[in-house]
Amino acid sequence: MTQDIDRARDAALEAIRTAGSVADLDQVVADHLGKRGTLATLKKGLGSIGDPDERKQAGASMHAARAAVEEAADERRASLGDAEIDARIADERLDLTEHRHAGSRGHLHIVTQAWERLEDVFLGLGFSVAEGPEVETDWHNFEALNMGEGHPARGEFDTLFVDHVPPGGSAGSTLLRTHTSPVQIRTMLTQEPPIYVVAPGRVFRRDTPDATHMPVFHQIEGLVVDRGISMTDLAGTIEAFTKAFFGSGFTSRLRPSYFPFTEPSAEFDIQRPDGSWLELGGCGMVHPEVIRAGGLDPEEWSGFAFGFGIDRMAVMRHGVADIRDMYVNDIRFIEQF
Ligand code: DAH
């Protein structure tokens, strides 16, 4: 796998080097980094590598290969862009107002950037990426997560319901998922343990938008199910993630908390190099009832889970004062990043 990744990377670098125009380069980037590109195709295969060490190593190579190709493309784009602009200025002397610098091309939204960086870091730690639907059943979103009907914790999720009665189901049992935790259940029901997955995705709550809340936002869920998993594995994973994502000057801590789907439960904070603490998300040991709802025997399998917001990552990284600004699509805001 690592050899395939290296080969795909070398092919991409060669194609970038020989691209004759920005348009050619765009095509080369799409062919190699795009959704159906060579590297993306290999990335999809990572999850099926059985051996955890091998998967981890392949994840790290994938991360390095993408970074090398992106950097080479950026450099090539800048030099090709300059040459093309020079030629155009010579050609269209009268139309200088249309002139744009290579640096003002579009780019990914800052939440998408945070989402992809998170995926990359967890791939490097040996996780693969799982997905679930945005329209969920009450069972996956609540019941299977140890929040049966009438559980007080349901009140904390201001749920948006969908007008849809599934065959054999009842009215009000279809909803927009309020968190990414139902992906835990779907993963356990479809994958054999050992399970090491993260599930980034869009979630929904009936909230009035303000500077720190949006009714549509993003979370990333983590789930590990294996034999003999303990709280130490959870703390070590959170710490390794903190250092890989934020930098070696950051550390993490767990504080006791409560979630219905984990026991014991904790909240995790990260400490910045200046000593200040920041609350990041929730985590804990997967509750035996949740393991059982996932079709597994809690006597045989144990695990941990965690979940936190992605939008806040982008807000912190870029110093965004009002979360709503990220979704208005005002070019003056977007162009800053
Ligand atoms: N689902 C929780 C929420 O939306 C976050 C969370 C807490 C996820 C603890 C977890 C966990 O996996 O273990 O607030």
mmCIF file of C-alpha atoms and ligand atoms in Angstrom:
data_model
loop_
_atom_site.group_PDB
_atom_site.id
_atom_site.type_symbol
_atom_site.label_atom_id
_atom_site.label_comp_id
_atom_site.label_asym_id
_atom_site.label_seq_id
_atom_site.Cartn_x
_atom_site.Cartn_y
_atom_site.Cartn_z
ATOM 1 C CA MET A 1 0.000 0.000 0.000
ATOM 2 C CA THR A 2 2.783 2.395 1.008
ATOM 3 C CA GLN A 3 4.490 1.649 -2.320
ATOM 4 C CA ASP A 4 1.266 2.371 -4.214
ATOM 5 C CA ILE A 5 0.976 5.692 -2.357
ATOM 6 C CA ASP A 6 4.592 6.596 -3.180
ATOM 7 C CA ARG A 7 4.027 5.722 -6.830
ATOM 8 C CA ALA A 8 0.834 7.816 -6.981
ATOM 9 C CA ARG A 9 2.668 10.683 -5.300
ATOM 10 C CA ASP A 10 5.620 10.522 -7.714
ATOM 11 C CA ALA A 11 3.278 10.407 -10.707
ATOM 12 C CA ALA A 12 1.417 13.453 -9.364
ATOM 13 C CA LEU A 13 4.648 15.394 -8.728
ATOM 14 C CA GLU A 14 5.892 14.632 -12.244
ATOM 15 C CA ALA A 15 2.592 15.727 -13.806
ATOM 16 C CA ILE A 16 2.656 18.952 -11.788
ATOM 17 C CA ARG A 17 6.217 19.673 -12.893
ATOM 18 C CA THR A 18 5.297 19.301 -16.575
ATOM 19 C CA ALA A 19 1.896 21.085 -16.478
ATOM 20 C CA GLY A 20 2.060 23.815 -19.111
ATOM 21 C CA SER A 21 -0.728 26.091 -17.897
ATOM 22 C CA VAL A 22 -2.873 26.794 -14.854
ATOM 23 C CA ALA A 23 -5.743 24.969 -16.600
ATOM 24 C CA ASP A 24 -3.497 21.921 -17.161
ATOM 25 C CA LEU A 25 -2.419 22.092 -13.547
ATOM 26 C CA ASP A 26 -6.041 22.223 -12.337
ATOM 27 C CA GLN A 27 -6.714 19.063 -14.326
ATOM 28 C CA VAL A 28 -3.619 17.362 -12.898
ATOM 29 C CA VAL A 29 -4.671 18.290 -9.341
ATOM 30 C CA ALA A 30 -8.212 16.991 -9.958
ATOM 31 C CA ASP A 31 -6.824 13.741 -11.409
ATOM 32 C CA HIS A 32 -4.618 13.092 -8.407
ATOM 33 C CA LEU A 33 -6.147 14.818 -5.386
ATOM 34 C CA GLY A 34 -9.805 15.111 -6.450
ATOM 35 C CA LYS A 35 -12.660 12.925 -5.210
ATOM 36 C CA ARG A 36 -11.996 10.254 -7.845
ATOM 37 C CA GLY A 37 -8.258 10.961 -8.020
ATOM 38 C CA THR A 38 -5.542 8.383 -7.592
ATOM 39 C CA LEU A 39 -4.757 9.360 -3.998
ATOM 40 C CA ALA A 40 -8.424 9.598 -2.951
ATOM 41 C CA THR A 41 -9.008 6.135 -4.388
ATOM 42 C CA LEU A 42 -6.093 4.769 -2.355
ATOM 43 C CA LYS A 43 -7.346 6.661 0.738
ATOM 44 C CA LYS A 44 -10.649 4.766 0.498
ATOM 45 C CA GLY A 45 -8.697 1.513 0.599
ATOM 46 C CA LEU A 46 -6.971 2.378 3.893
ATOM 47 C CA GLY A 47 -9.932 1.238 5.981
ATOM 48 C CA SER A 48 -9.713 -2.282 4.637
ATOM 49 C CA ILE A 49 -6.117 -2.876 5.735
ATOM 50 C CA GLY A 50 -6.505 -5.452 8.491
ATOM 51 C CA ASP A 51 -3.193 -5.007 10.308
ATOM 52 C CA PRO A 52 -3.362 -1.891 12.597
ATOM 53 C CA ASP A 53 0.386 -1.114 12.276
ATOM 54 C CA GLU A 54 0.257 -1.375 8.536
ATOM 55 C CA ARG A 55 -2.878 0.786 8.414
ATOM 56 C CA LYS A 56 -1.256 3.392 10.618
ATOM 57 C CA GLN A 57 1.845 3.492 8.475
ATOM 58 C CA ALA A 58 -0.215 3.749 5.276
ATOM 59 C CA GLY A 59 -2.274 6.552 6.878
ATOM 60 C CA ALA A 60 0.902 8.485 7.701
ATOM 61 C CA SER A 61 2.268 8.012 4.158
ATOM 62 C CA MET A 62 -1.051 9.177 2.719
ATOM 63 C CA HIS A 63 -0.921 12.301 4.882
ATOM 64 C CA ALA A 64 2.677 13.083 3.798
ATOM 65 C CA ALA A 65 1.964 12.351 0.122
ATOM 66 C CA ARG A 66 -1.056 14.673 -0.014
ATOM 67 C CA ALA A 67 0.903 17.434 1.706
ATOM 68 C CA ALA A 68 3.828 17.096 -0.752
ATOM 69 C CA VAL A 69 1.524 17.145 -3.783
ATOM 70 C CA GLU A 70 -0.463 20.138 -2.470
ATOM 71 C CA GLU A 71 2.705 22.095 -1.820
ATOM 72 C CA ALA A 72 4.166 21.322 -5.263
ATOM 73 C CA ALA A 73 0.878 22.315 -6.917
ATOM 74 C CA ASP A 74 0.748 25.616 -5.013
ATOM 75 C CA GLU A 75 4.289 26.481 -6.069
ATOM 76 C CA ARG A 76 3.680 25.518 -9.672
ATOM 77 C CA ARG A 77 0.411 27.448 -9.708
ATOM 78 C CA ALA A 78 2.098 30.593 -8.455
ATOM 79 C CA SER A 79 4.782 30.491 -11.148
ATOM 80 C CA LEU A 80 2.410 29.491 -13.979
ATOM 81 C CA GLY A 81 -0.111 32.058 -12.787
ATOM 82 C CA ASP A 82 2.451 34.838 -12.879
ATOM 83 C CA ALA A 83 3.554 33.912 -16.404
ATOM 84 C CA GLU A 84 -0.029 33.747 -17.651
ATOM 85 C CA ILE A 85 -0.931 37.054 -16.095
ATOM 86 C CA ASP A 86 2.127 38.705 -17.621
ATOM 87 C CA ALA A 87 1.144 37.387 -21.039
ATOM 88 C CA ARG A 88 -2.398 38.632 -20.601
ATOM 89 C CA ILE A 89 -1.357 42.085 -19.495
ATOM 90 C CA ALA A 90 0.765 42.359 -22.623
ATOM 91 C CA ASP A 91 -2.197 41.160 -24.676
ATOM 92 C CA GLU A 92 -5.027 43.190 -23.209
ATOM 93 C CA ARG A 93 -3.479 46.437 -22.233
ATOM 94 C CA LEU A 94 -6.844 48.111 -21.773
ATOM 95 C CA ASP A 95 -8.390 45.595 -19.405
ATOM 96 C CA LEU A 96 -6.156 45.743 -16.346
ATOM 97 C CA THR A 97 -9.171 45.893 -13.998
ATOM 98 C CA GLU A 98 -9.801 42.192 -14.679
ATOM 99 C CA HIS A 99 -6.344 41.265 -13.511
ATOM 100 C CA ARG A 100 -6.312 38.922 -10.555
ATOM 101 C CA HIS A 101 -3.284 37.628 -8.719
ATOM 102 C CA ALA A 102 -2.629 33.904 -8.443
ATOM 103 C CA GLY A 103 -3.090 34.266 -4.687
ATOM 104 C CA SER A 104 -6.742 35.316 -4.966
ATOM 105 C CA ARG A 105 -8.020 32.020 -6.366
ATOM 106 C CA GLY A 106 -10.790 30.286 -4.470
ATOM 107 C CA HIS A 107 -10.069 27.884 -1.640
ATOM 108 C CA LEU A 108 -11.849 25.446 0.648
ATOM 109 C CA HIS A 109 -14.145 26.838 3.320
ATOM 110 C CA ILE A 110 -12.394 27.085 6.692
ATOM 111 C CA VAL A 111 -14.736 24.495 8.220
ATOM 112 C CA THR A 112 -13.914 22.087 5.370
ATOM 113 C CA GLN A 113 -10.222 22.784 5.973
ATOM 114 C CA ALA A 114 -10.618 21.926 9.680
ATOM 115 C CA TRP A 115 -12.648 18.785 8.798
ATOM 116 C CA GLU A 116 -9.957 17.551 6.384
ATOM 117 C CA ARG A 117 -7.096 18.300 8.793
ATOM 118 C CA LEU A 118 -8.895 16.378 11.547
ATOM 119 C CA GLU A 119 -9.401 13.410 9.213
ATOM 120 C CA ASP A 120 -5.730 13.512 8.216
ATOM 121 C CA VAL A 121 -4.525 13.568 11.834
ATOM 122 C CA PHE A 122 -6.747 10.636 12.836
ATOM 123 C CA LEU A 123 -5.723 8.672 9.712
ATOM 124 C CA GLY A 124 -2.140 9.188 10.863
ATOM 125 C CA LEU A 125 -3.102 7.725 14.269
ATOM 126 C CA GLY A 126 -4.458 4.580 12.583
ATOM 127 C CA PHE A 127 -8.193 5.423 12.451
ATOM 128 C CA SER A 128 -10.374 5.140 9.372
ATOM 129 C CA VAL A 129 -13.331 7.326 8.433
ATOM 130 C CA ALA A 130 -16.956 6.194 8.942
ATOM 131 C CA GLU A 131 -20.182 7.823 7.808
ATOM 132 C CA GLY A 132 -23.852 7.829 8.682
ATOM 133 C CA PRO A 133 -27.000 9.528 7.376
ATOM 134 C CA GLU A 134 -28.054 13.046 8.396
ATOM 135 C CA VAL A 135 -31.700 11.954 8.553
ATOM 136 C CA GLU A 136 -31.766 9.416 11.377
ATOM 137 C CA THR A 137 -34.138 7.238 13.307
ATOM 138 C CA ASP A 138 -35.002 7.986 16.912
ATOM 139 C CA TRP A 139 -33.553 4.559 17.707
ATOM 140 C CA HIS A 140 -30.043 5.270 16.359
ATOM 141 C CA ASN A 141 -29.927 8.869 17.603
ATOM 142 C CA PHE A 142 -31.278 8.255 21.128
ATOM 143 C CA GLU A 143 -32.587 4.833 22.099
ATOM 144 C CA ALA A 144 -29.505 2.772 21.149
ATOM 145 C CA LEU A 145 -27.319 5.379 22.856
ATOM 146 C CA ASN A 146 -28.955 4.572 26.175
ATOM 147 C CA MET A 147 -31.419 7.456 25.990
ATOM 148 C CA GLY A 148 -34.774 5.686 25.949
ATOM 149 C CA GLU A 149 -38.055 7.559 25.601
ATOM 150 C CA GLY A 150 -38.442 9.996 28.472
ATOM 151 C CA HIS A 151 -34.726 10.075 29.297
ATOM 152 C CA PRO A 152 -34.019 13.584 30.654
ATOM 153 C CA ALA A 153 -30.873 13.931 28.488
ATOM 154 C CA ARG A 154 -33.089 14.067 25.400
ATOM 155 C CA GLY A 155 -34.168 17.519 26.548
ATOM 156 C CA GLU A 156 -30.634 18.808 25.971
ATOM 157 C CA PHE A 157 -30.923 18.038 22.288
ATOM 158 C CA ASP A 158 -33.388 20.450 20.691
ATOM 159 C CA THR A 159 -34.416 18.040 18.019
ATOM 160 C CA LEU A 160 -35.743 18.794 14.529
ATOM 161 C CA PHE A 161 -38.196 16.098 13.449
ATOM 162 C CA VAL A 162 -38.942 15.058 9.892
ATOM 163 C CA ASP A 163 -42.500 14.538 8.597
ATOM 164 C CA HIS A 164 -41.978 10.977 7.544
ATOM 165 C CA VAL A 165 -43.456 7.779 8.845
ATOM 166 C CA PRO A 166 -41.280 4.804 7.867
ATOM 167 C CA PRO A 167 -42.978 1.494 6.990
ATOM 168 C CA GLY A 168 -43.761 -0.163 10.294
ATOM 169 C CA GLY A 169 -42.533 2.913 12.216
ATOM 170 C CA SER A 170 -44.408 5.655 13.994
ATOM 171 C CA ALA A 171 -44.864 9.403 13.494
ATOM 172 C CA GLY A 172 -42.105 11.465 15.090
ATOM 173 C CA SER A 173 -39.517 8.676 14.915
ATOM 174 C CA THR A 174 -37.532 10.256 12.029
ATOM 175 C CA LEU A 175 -35.323 13.215 12.807
ATOM 176 C CA LEU A 176 -32.262 15.195 11.754
ATOM 177 C CA ARG A 177 -29.399 13.722 13.778
ATOM 178 C CA THR A 178 -28.547 15.942 16.751
ATOM 179 C CA HIS A 179 -25.011 14.576 17.043
ATOM 180 C CA THR A 180 -22.609 12.230 15.241
ATOM 181 C CA SER A 181 -22.921 9.582 18.005
ATOM 182 C CA PRO A 182 -25.481 7.450 16.056
ATOM 183 C CA VAL A 183 -22.598 6.597 13.698
ATOM 184 C CA GLN A 184 -21.178 4.603 16.644
ATOM 185 C CA ILE A 185 -24.210 2.309 16.492
ATOM 186 C CA ARG A 186 -24.216 2.020 12.694
ATOM 187 C CA THR A 187 -20.497 1.188 12.689
ATOM 188 C CA MET A 188 -20.789 -1.515 15.341
ATOM 189 C CA LEU A 189 -23.741 -3.034 13.474
ATOM 190 C CA THR A 190 -21.852 -3.194 10.170
ATOM 191 C CA GLN A 191 -18.158 -3.680 11.042
ATOM 192 C CA GLU A 192 -16.461 -6.475 12.896
ATOM 193 C CA PRO A 193 -14.305 -5.286 15.800
ATOM 194 C CA PRO A 194 -11.569 -4.231 16.285
ATOM 195 C CA ILE A 195 -13.050 -0.849 15.333
ATOM 196 C CA TYR A 196 -10.997 2.331 15.147
ATOM 197 C CA VAL A 197 -13.055 4.997 13.364
ATOM 198 C CA VAL A 198 -13.765 8.709 13.310
ATOM 199 C CA ALA A 199 -16.985 10.076 11.843
ATOM 200 C CA PRO A 200 -17.057 13.740 10.915
ATOM 201 C CA GLY A 201 -20.395 15.130 9.812
ATOM 202 C CA ARG A 202 -23.161 17.680 9.814
ATOM 203 C CA VAL A 203 -25.568 17.786 12.760
ATOM 204 C CA PHE A 204 -28.752 19.748 13.470
ATOM 205 C CA ARG A 205 -30.439 21.345 16.459
ATOM 206 C CA ARG A 206 -33.416 23.646 16.871
ATOM 207 C CA ASP A 207 -31.340 26.601 17.961
ATOM 208 C CA THR A 208 -31.658 30.289 17.149
ATOM 209 C CA PRO A 209 -28.433 31.440 15.462
ATOM 210 C CA ASP A 210 -26.241 33.687 17.582
ATOM 211 C CA ALA A 211 -22.516 34.419 17.808
ATOM 212 C CA THR A 212 -21.729 30.938 19.188
ATOM 213 C CA HIS A 213 -24.615 28.763 17.901
ATOM 214 C CA MET A 214 -25.927 27.654 14.538
ATOM 215 C CA PRO A 215 -28.836 25.251 13.934
ATOM 216 C CA VAL A 216 -26.586 23.383 11.486
ATOM 217 C CA PHE A 217 -23.049 22.645 12.614
ATOM 218 C CA HIS A 218 -20.388 19.939 12.463
ATOM 219 C CA GLN A 219 -19.005 17.357 14.845
ATOM 220 C CA ILE A 220 -16.430 14.605 14.716
ATOM 221 C CA GLU A 221 -17.081 11.377 16.576
ATOM 222 C CA GLY A 222 -14.454 8.826 17.535
ATOM 223 C CA LEU A 223 -15.113 5.174 18.363
ATOM 224 C CA VAL A 224 -12.750 2.416 19.400
ATOM 225 C CA VAL A 225 -13.999 -1.104 20.154
ATOM 226 C CA ASP A 226 -11.468 -3.808 20.860
ATOM 227 C CA ARG A 227 -10.510 -6.316 23.544
ATOM 228 C CA GLY A 228 -9.287 -4.928 26.866
ATOM 229 C CA ILE A 229 -9.637 -1.230 26.056
ATOM 230 C CA SER A 230 -9.331 0.967 29.149
ATOM 231 C CA MET A 231 -9.592 4.608 30.158
ATOM 232 C CA THR A 232 -5.791 4.847 29.754
ATOM 233 C CA ASP A 233 -6.171 4.156 26.041
ATOM 234 C CA LEU A 234 -8.740 6.954 25.843
ATOM 235 C CA ALA A 235 -6.524 9.469 27.681
ATOM 236 C CA GLY A 236 -3.484 8.487 25.576
ATOM 237 C CA THR A 237 -5.413 8.869 22.325
ATOM 238 C CA ILE A 238 -6.759 12.300 23.305
ATOM 239 C CA GLU A 239 -3.229 13.385 24.243
ATOM 240 C CA ALA A 240 -1.695 12.056 21.004
ATOM 241 C CA PHE A 241 -4.424 13.796 19.006
ATOM 242 C CA THR A 242 -3.895 17.089 20.892
ATOM 243 C CA LYS A 243 -0.181 17.126 20.122
ATOM 244 C CA ALA A 244 -0.615 16.059 16.491
ATOM 245 C CA PHE A 245 -3.391 18.557 15.743
ATOM 246 C CA PHE A 246 -2.486 21.615 17.818
ATOM 247 C CA GLY A 247 1.287 21.164 18.247
ATOM 248 C CA SER A 248 3.761 19.740 20.736
ATOM 249 C CA GLY A 249 3.312 22.706 23.127
ATOM 250 C CA PHE A 250 -0.304 21.632 23.869
ATOM 251 C CA THR A 251 -1.499 19.053 26.409
ATOM 252 C CA SER A 252 -4.888 17.633 27.433
ATOM 253 C CA ARG A 253 -6.806 16.639 30.562
ATOM 254 C CA LEU A 254 -9.995 14.713 31.329
ATOM 255 C CA ARG A 255 -12.601 16.006 33.812
ATOM 256 C CA PRO A 256 -15.373 13.756 35.208
ATOM 257 C CA SER A 257 -18.722 14.382 33.529
ATOM 258 C CA TYR A 258 -21.907 12.598 32.516
ATOM 259 C CA PHE A 259 -23.178 11.284 29.192
ATOM 260 C CA PRO A 260 -25.815 8.540 28.955
ATOM 261 C CA PHE A 261 -23.819 6.616 26.321
ATOM 262 C CA THR A 262 -20.542 6.400 28.247
ATOM 263 C CA GLU A 263 -19.628 5.157 31.736
ATOM 264 C CA PRO A 264 -17.460 6.589 33.133
ATOM 265 C CA SER A 265 -17.769 9.855 31.187
ATOM 266 C CA ALA A 266 -15.440 12.813 30.953
ATOM 267 C CA GLU A 267 -15.025 16.128 29.282
ATOM 268 C CA PHE A 268 -11.651 16.846 27.743
ATOM 269 C CA ASP A 269 -9.846 20.159 27.749
ATOM 270 C CA ILE A 270 -6.665 21.221 26.040
ATOM 271 C CA GLN A 271 -4.034 23.486 27.530
ATOM 272 C CA ARG A 272 -2.460 26.091 25.287
ATOM 273 C CA PRO A 273 1.271 26.898 25.571
ATOM 274 C CA ASP A 274 0.303 30.066 27.537
ATOM 275 C CA GLY A 275 -1.238 27.835 30.232
ATOM 276 C CA SER A 276 -4.910 28.640 29.526
ATOM 277 C CA TRP A 277 -7.447 25.810 29.221
ATOM 278 C CA LEU A 278 -10.057 25.320 26.552
ATOM 279 C CA GLU A 279 -13.027 22.925 26.713
ATOM 280 C CA LEU A 280 -13.086 20.743 23.641
ATOM 281 C CA GLY A 281 -15.558 17.866 23.897
ATOM 282 C CA GLY A 282 -16.997 14.830 25.601
ATOM 283 C CA CYS A 283 -15.706 11.284 25.875
ATOM 284 C CA GLY A 284 -15.818 8.129 27.939
ATOM 285 C CA MET A 285 -15.902 4.350 27.992
ATOM 286 C CA VAL A 286 -18.701 3.079 25.758
ATOM 287 C CA HIS A 287 -21.636 2.039 28.000
ATOM 288 C CA PRO A 288 -22.256 -1.747 28.008
ATOM 289 C CA GLU A 289 -25.846 -1.118 26.884
ATOM 290 C CA VAL A 290 -24.532 0.793 23.855
ATOM 291 C CA ILE A 291 -22.115 -2.041 22.986
ATOM 292 C CA ARG A 292 -25.097 -4.408 23.219
ATOM 293 C CA ALA A 293 -27.239 -2.123 21.005
ATOM 294 C CA GLY A 294 -24.389 -2.335 18.487
ATOM 295 C CA GLY A 295 -24.875 -6.100 18.404
ATOM 296 C CA LEU A 296 -21.729 -6.921 20.407
ATOM 297 C CA ASP A 297 -21.151 -8.677 23.705
ATOM 298 C CA PRO A 298 -19.902 -6.200 26.365
ATOM 299 C CA GLU A 299 -18.264 -9.118 28.210
ATOM 300 C CA GLU A 300 -15.993 -9.618 25.220
ATOM 301 C CA TRP A 301 -15.606 -6.113 23.793
ATOM 302 C CA SER A 302 -14.938 -2.766 25.408
ATOM 303 C CA GLY A 303 -14.256 0.618 23.936
ATOM 304 C CA PHE A 304 -14.118 4.355 24.220
ATOM 305 C CA ALA A 305 -15.783 7.171 22.315
ATOM 306 C CA PHE A 306 -15.375 10.898 22.009
ATOM 307 C CA GLY A 307 -17.053 13.748 20.185
ATOM 308 C CA PHE A 308 -16.432 17.417 19.639
ATOM 309 C CA GLY A 309 -17.384 20.363 17.413
ATOM 310 C CA ILE A 310 -15.518 21.090 14.181
ATOM 311 C CA ASP A 311 -16.786 24.650 13.655
ATOM 312 C CA ARG A 312 -15.122 25.708 16.889
ATOM 313 C CA MET A 313 -11.793 24.425 15.564
ATOM 314 C CA ALA A 314 -12.063 26.803 12.619
ATOM 315 C CA VAL A 315 -13.215 29.635 14.899
ATOM 316 C CA MET A 316 -10.232 29.135 17.208
ATOM 317 C CA ARG A 317 -7.693 28.741 14.465
ATOM 318 C CA HIS A 318 -8.720 31.862 12.585
ATOM 319 C CA GLY A 319 -9.991 34.033 15.455
ATOM 320 C CA VAL A 320 -13.535 34.285 14.072
ATOM 321 C CA ALA A 321 -15.586 36.511 16.408
ATOM 322 C CA ASP A 322 -19.069 35.466 15.250
ATOM 323 C CA ILE A 323 -19.730 31.908 14.046
ATOM 324 C CA ARG A 324 -22.523 33.196 11.740
ATOM 325 C CA ASP A 325 -19.908 35.020 9.637
ATOM 326 C CA MET A 326 -18.659 31.622 8.453
ATOM 327 C CA TYR A 327 -21.996 30.879 6.759
ATOM 328 C CA VAL A 328 -23.031 34.193 5.201
ATOM 329 C CA ASN A 329 -20.635 33.671 2.286
ATOM 330 C CA ASP A 330 -19.591 37.305 2.148
ATOM 331 C CA ILE A 331 -16.533 37.317 -0.116
ATOM 332 C CA ARG A 332 -14.837 39.960 2.065
ATOM 333 C CA PHE A 333 -14.891 37.490 4.971
ATOM 334 C CA ILE A 334 -14.057 34.373 2.965
ATOM 335 C CA GLU A 335 -11.118 35.947 1.148
ATOM 336 C CA GLN A 336 -9.264 36.529 4.414
ATOM 337 C CA PHE A 337 -8.315 32.872 4.857
HETATM 338 N N1 DAH B 1 -22.713 13.395 21.404
HETATM 339 C C1 DAH B 1 -22.286 14.379 22.397
HETATM 340 C C2 DAH B 1 -22.907 15.719 22.069
HETATM 341 O O1 DAH B 1 -23.336 15.947 21.005
HETATM 342 C C3 DAH B 1 -20.790 14.499 22.427
HETATM 343 C C4 DAH B 1 -20.114 13.271 22.942
HETATM 344 C C5 DAH B 1 -19.866 13.125 24.295
HETATM 345 C C6 DAH B 1 -19.762 12.241 22.099
HETATM 346 C C7 DAH B 1 -19.280 11.994 24.814
HETATM 347 C C8 DAH B 1 -19.147 11.091 22.591
HETATM 348 C C9 DAH B 1 -18.915 10.973 23.968
HETATM 349 O O2 DAH B 1 -18.780 10.082 21.808
HETATM 350 O O3 DAH B 1 -18.314 9.861 24.444
HETATM 351 O O4 DAH B 1 -22.954 16.569 22.914
#
